[in-house]
PDB file of C-alpha atoms in Angstrom:
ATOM      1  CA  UNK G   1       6.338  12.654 -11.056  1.00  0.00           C
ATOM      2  CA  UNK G   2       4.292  10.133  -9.614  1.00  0.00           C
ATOM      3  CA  UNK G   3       6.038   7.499  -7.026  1.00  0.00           C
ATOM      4  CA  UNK G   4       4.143   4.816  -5.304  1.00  0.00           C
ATOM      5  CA  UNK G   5       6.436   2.513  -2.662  1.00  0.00           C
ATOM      6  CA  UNK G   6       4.925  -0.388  -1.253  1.00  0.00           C
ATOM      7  CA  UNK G   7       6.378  -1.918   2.012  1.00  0.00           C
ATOM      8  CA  UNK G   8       5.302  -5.052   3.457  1.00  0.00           C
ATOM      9  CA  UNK G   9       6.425  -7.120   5.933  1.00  0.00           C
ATOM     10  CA  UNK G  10       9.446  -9.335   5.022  1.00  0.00           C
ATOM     11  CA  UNK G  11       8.147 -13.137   4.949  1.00  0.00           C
ATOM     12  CA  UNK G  12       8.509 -14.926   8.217  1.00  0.00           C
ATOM     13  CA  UNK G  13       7.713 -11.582   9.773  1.00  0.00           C
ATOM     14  CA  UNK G  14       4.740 -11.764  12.283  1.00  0.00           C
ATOM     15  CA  UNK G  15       1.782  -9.577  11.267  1.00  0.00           C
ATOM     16  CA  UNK G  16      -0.388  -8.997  13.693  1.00  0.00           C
ATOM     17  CA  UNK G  17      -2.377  -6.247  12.161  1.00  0.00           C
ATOM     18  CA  UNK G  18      -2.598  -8.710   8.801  1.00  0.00           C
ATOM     19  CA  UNK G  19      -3.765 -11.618  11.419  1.00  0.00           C
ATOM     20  CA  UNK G  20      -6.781  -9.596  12.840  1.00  0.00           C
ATOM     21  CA  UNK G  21      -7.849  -8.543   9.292  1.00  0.00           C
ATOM     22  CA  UNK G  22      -8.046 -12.190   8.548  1.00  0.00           C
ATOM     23  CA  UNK G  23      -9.819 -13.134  11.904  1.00  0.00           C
ATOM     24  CA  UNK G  24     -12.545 -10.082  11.158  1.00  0.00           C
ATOM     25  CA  UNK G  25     -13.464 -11.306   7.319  1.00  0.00           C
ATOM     26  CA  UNK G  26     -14.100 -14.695   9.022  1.00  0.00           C
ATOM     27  CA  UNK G  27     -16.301 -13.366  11.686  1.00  0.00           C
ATOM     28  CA  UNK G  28     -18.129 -11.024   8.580  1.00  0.00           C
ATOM     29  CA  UNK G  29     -18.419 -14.551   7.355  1.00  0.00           C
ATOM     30  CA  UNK G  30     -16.221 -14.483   4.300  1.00  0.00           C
ATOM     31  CA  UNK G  31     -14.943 -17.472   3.318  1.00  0.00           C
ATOM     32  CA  UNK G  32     -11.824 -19.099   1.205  1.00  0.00           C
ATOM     33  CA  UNK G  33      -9.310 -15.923   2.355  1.00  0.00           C
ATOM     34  CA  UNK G  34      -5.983 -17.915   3.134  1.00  0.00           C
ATOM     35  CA  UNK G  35      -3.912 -15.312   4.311  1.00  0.00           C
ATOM     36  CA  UNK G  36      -3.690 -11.831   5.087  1.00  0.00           C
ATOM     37  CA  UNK G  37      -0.578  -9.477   5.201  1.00  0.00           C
ATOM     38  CA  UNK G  38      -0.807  -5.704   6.079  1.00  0.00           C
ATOM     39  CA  UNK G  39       1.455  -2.828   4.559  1.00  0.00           C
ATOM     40  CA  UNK G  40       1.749   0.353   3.695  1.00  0.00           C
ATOM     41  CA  UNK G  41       1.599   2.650   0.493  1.00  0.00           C
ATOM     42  CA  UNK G  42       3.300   5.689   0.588  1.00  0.00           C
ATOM     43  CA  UNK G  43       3.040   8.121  -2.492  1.00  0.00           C
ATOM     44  CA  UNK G  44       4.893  10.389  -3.273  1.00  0.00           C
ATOM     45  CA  UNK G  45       4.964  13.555  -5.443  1.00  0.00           C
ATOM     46  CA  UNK G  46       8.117  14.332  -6.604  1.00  0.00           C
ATOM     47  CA  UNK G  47      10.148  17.143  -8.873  1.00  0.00           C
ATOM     48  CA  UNK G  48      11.626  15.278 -12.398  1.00  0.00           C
ATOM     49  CA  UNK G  49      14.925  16.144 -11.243  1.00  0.00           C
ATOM     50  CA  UNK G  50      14.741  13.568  -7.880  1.00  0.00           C
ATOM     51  CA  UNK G  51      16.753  10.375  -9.171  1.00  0.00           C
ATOM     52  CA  UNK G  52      16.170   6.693  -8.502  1.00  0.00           C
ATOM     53  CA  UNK G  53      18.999   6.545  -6.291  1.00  0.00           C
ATOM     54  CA  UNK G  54      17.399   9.541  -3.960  1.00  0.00           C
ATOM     55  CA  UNK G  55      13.872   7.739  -3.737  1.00  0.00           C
ATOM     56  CA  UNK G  56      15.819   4.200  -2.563  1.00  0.00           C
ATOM     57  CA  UNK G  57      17.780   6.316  -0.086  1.00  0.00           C
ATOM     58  CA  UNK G  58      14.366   7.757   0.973  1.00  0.00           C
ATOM     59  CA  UNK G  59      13.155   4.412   1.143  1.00  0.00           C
ATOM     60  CA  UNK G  60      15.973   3.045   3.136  1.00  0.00           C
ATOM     61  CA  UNK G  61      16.557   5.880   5.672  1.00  0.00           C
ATOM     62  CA  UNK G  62      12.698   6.609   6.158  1.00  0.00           C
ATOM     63  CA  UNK G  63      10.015   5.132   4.869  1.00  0.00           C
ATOM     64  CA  UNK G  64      10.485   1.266   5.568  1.00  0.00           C
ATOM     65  CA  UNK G  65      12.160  -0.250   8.323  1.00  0.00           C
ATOM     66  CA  UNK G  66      15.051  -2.586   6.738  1.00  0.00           C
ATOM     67  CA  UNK G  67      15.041  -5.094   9.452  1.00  0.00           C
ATOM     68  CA  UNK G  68      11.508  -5.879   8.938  1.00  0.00           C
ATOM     69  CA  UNK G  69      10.086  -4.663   6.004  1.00  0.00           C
ATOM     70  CA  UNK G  70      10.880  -4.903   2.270  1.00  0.00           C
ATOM     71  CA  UNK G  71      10.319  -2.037  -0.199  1.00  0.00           C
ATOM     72  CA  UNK G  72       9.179  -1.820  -3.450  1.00  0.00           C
ATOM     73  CA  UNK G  73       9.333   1.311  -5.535  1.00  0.00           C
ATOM     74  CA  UNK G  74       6.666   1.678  -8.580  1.00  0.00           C
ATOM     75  CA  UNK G  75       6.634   5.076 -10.816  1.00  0.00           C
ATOM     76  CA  UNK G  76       2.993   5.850 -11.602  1.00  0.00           C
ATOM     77  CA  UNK G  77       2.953   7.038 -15.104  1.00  0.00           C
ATOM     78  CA  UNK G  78       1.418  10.880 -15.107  1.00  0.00           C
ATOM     79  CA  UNK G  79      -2.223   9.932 -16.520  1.00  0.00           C
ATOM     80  CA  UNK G  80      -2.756   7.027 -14.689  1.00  0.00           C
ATOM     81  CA  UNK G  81      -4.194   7.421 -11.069  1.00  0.00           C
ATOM     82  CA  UNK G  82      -3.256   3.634  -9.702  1.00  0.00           C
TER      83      UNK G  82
ATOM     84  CA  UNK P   1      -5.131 -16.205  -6.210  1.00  0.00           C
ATOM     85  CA  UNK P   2      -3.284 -12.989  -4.799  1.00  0.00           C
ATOM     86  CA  UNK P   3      -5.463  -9.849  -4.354  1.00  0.00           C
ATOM     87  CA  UNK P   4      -3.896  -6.303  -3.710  1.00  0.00           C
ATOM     88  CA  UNK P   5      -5.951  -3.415  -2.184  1.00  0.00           C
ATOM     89  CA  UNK P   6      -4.677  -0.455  -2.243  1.00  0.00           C
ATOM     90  CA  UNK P   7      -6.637   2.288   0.444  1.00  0.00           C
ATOM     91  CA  UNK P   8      -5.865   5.940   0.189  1.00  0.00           C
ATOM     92  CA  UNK P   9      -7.502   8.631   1.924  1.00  0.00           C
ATOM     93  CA  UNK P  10      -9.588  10.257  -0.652  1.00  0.00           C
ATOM     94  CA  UNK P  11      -8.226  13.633  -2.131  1.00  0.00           C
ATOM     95  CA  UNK P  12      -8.692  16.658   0.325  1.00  0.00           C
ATOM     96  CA  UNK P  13      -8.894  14.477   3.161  1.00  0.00           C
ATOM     97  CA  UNK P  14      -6.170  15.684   5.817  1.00  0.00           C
ATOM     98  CA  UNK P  15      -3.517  13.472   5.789  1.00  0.00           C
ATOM     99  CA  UNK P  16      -1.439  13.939   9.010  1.00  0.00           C
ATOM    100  CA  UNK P  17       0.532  11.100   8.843  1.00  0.00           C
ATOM    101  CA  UNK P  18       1.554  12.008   5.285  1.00  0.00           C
ATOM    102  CA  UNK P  19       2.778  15.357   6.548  1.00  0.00           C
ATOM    103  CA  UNK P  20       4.788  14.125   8.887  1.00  0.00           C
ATOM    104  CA  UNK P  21       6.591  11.613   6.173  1.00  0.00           C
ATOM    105  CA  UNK P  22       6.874  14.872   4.033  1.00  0.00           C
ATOM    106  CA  UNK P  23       8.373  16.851   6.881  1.00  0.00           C
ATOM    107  CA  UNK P  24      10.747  14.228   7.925  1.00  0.00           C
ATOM    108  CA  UNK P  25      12.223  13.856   4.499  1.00  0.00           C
ATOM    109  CA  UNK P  26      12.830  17.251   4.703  1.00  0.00           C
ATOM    110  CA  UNK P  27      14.649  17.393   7.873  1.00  0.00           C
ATOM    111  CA  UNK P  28      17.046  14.647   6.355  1.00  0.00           C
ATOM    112  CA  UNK P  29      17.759  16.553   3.466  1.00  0.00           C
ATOM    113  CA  UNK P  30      15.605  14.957   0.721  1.00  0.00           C
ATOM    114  CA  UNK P  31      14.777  18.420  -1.870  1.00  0.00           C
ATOM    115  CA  UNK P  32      12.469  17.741  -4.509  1.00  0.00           C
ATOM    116  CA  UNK P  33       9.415  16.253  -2.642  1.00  0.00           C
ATOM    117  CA  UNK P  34       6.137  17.707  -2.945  1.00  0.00           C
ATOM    118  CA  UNK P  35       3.613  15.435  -2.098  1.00  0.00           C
ATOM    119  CA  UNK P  36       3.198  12.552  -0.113  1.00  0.00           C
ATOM    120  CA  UNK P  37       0.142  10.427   1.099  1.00  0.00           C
ATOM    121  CA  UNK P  38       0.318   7.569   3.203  1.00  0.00           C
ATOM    122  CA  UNK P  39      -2.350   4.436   2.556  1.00  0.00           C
ATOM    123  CA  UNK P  40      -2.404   1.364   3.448  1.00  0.00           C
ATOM    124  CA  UNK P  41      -1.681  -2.123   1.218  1.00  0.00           C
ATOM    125  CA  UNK P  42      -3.205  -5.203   2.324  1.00  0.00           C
ATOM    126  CA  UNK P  43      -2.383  -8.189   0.662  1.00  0.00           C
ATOM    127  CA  UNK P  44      -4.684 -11.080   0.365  1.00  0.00           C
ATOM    128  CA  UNK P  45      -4.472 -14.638  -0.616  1.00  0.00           C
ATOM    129  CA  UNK P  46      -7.472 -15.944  -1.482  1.00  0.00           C
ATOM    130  CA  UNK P  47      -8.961 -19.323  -3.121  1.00  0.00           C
ATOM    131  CA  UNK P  48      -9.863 -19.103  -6.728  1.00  0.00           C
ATOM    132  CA  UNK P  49     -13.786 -19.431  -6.055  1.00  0.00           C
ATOM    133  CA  UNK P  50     -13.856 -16.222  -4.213  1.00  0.00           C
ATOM    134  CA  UNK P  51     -15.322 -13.759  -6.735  1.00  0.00           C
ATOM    135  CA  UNK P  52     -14.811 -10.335  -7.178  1.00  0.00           C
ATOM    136  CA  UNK P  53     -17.896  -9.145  -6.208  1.00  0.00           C
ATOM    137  CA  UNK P  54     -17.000 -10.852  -2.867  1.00  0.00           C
ATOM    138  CA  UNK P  55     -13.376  -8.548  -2.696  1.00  0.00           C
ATOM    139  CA  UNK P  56     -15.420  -5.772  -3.480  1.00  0.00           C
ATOM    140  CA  UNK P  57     -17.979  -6.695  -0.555  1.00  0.00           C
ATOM    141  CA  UNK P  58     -14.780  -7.086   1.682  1.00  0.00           C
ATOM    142  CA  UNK P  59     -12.995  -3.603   1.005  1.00  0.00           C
ATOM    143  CA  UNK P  60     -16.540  -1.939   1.677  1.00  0.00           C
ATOM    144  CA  UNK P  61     -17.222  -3.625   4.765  1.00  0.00           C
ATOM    145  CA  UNK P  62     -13.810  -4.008   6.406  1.00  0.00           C
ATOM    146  CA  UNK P  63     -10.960  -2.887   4.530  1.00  0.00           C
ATOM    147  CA  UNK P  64     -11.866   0.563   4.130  1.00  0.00           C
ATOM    148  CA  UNK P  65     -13.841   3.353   5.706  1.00  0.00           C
ATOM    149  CA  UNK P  66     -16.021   4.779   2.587  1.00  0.00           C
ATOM    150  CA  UNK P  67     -16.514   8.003   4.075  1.00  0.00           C
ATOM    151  CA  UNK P  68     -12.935   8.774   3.829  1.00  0.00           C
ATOM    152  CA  UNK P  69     -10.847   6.249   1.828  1.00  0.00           C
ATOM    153  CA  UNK P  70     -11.072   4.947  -1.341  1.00  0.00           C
ATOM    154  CA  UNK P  71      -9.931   1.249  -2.603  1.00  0.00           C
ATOM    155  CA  UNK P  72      -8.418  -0.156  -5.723  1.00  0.00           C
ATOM    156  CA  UNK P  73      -8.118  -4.231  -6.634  1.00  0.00           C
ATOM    157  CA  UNK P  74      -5.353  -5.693  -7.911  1.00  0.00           C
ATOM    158  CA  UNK P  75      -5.082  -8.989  -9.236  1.00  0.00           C
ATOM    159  CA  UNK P  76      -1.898 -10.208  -8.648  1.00  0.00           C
ATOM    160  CA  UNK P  77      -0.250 -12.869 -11.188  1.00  0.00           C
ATOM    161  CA  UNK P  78       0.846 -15.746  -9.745  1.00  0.00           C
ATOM    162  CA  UNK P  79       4.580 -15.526 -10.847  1.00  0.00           C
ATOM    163  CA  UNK P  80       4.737 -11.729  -9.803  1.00  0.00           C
ATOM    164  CA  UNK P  81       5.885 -10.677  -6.944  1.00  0.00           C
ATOM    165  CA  UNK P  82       5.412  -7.034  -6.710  1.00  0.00           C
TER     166      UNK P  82
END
């Protein structure tokens, strides 16, 4: 099974990495980009017999940090590759 | 308009920092984990006249390195979240 978990930056939060995106699409001369926010994607491959509850412990003890960053767990259906 | 781009090393690609998620979620215990790939998720907000050729142009210039990456658009709704 198929898990994609997509932490960002809690809003408020500054994002540097998200700000120097921005900055660089301007300089490339792209125009009409308001914002920019940088995260991570983590996915994971896991047995059928890992529960929900394991891959939010996963998520909270590993993969984001809680005072910062805000999770958000997607199952990727077996024949799709998003 | 929100835009999502997802950018995942492309498959065989070494993935150390994957690895090192993986092995960590073993050392805490986690069983059941196979797999796991780390990417990167960079949110954009964007005006509605930017096209998608232009996102496209973006990801290949900036966002992601072709040789090793590959990228995925998402439009975002406006009332979603995720």
């Amino acid at each position: 099974m198929k898990v994609q978990v997509h932490v960002r930056l809690k809003p408020g939060v500054l994002d540097p990495q998200g700000r120097a995106i921005h900055h660089a699409l301007e300089g490339l001369g792209f125009e009409g980009v308001e914002d920019v926010r940088a995260g991570r994607l983590i996915e994971l491959e896991v047995a059928q017999s890992v529960t929900d509850d394991q891959i939010e412990q996963m998520c909270r003890q590993l993969l984001a940090n809680m005072v910062i960053e805000d999770y958000r767990i997607h199952r990727v259906a077996e024949k799709e590759t998003a």
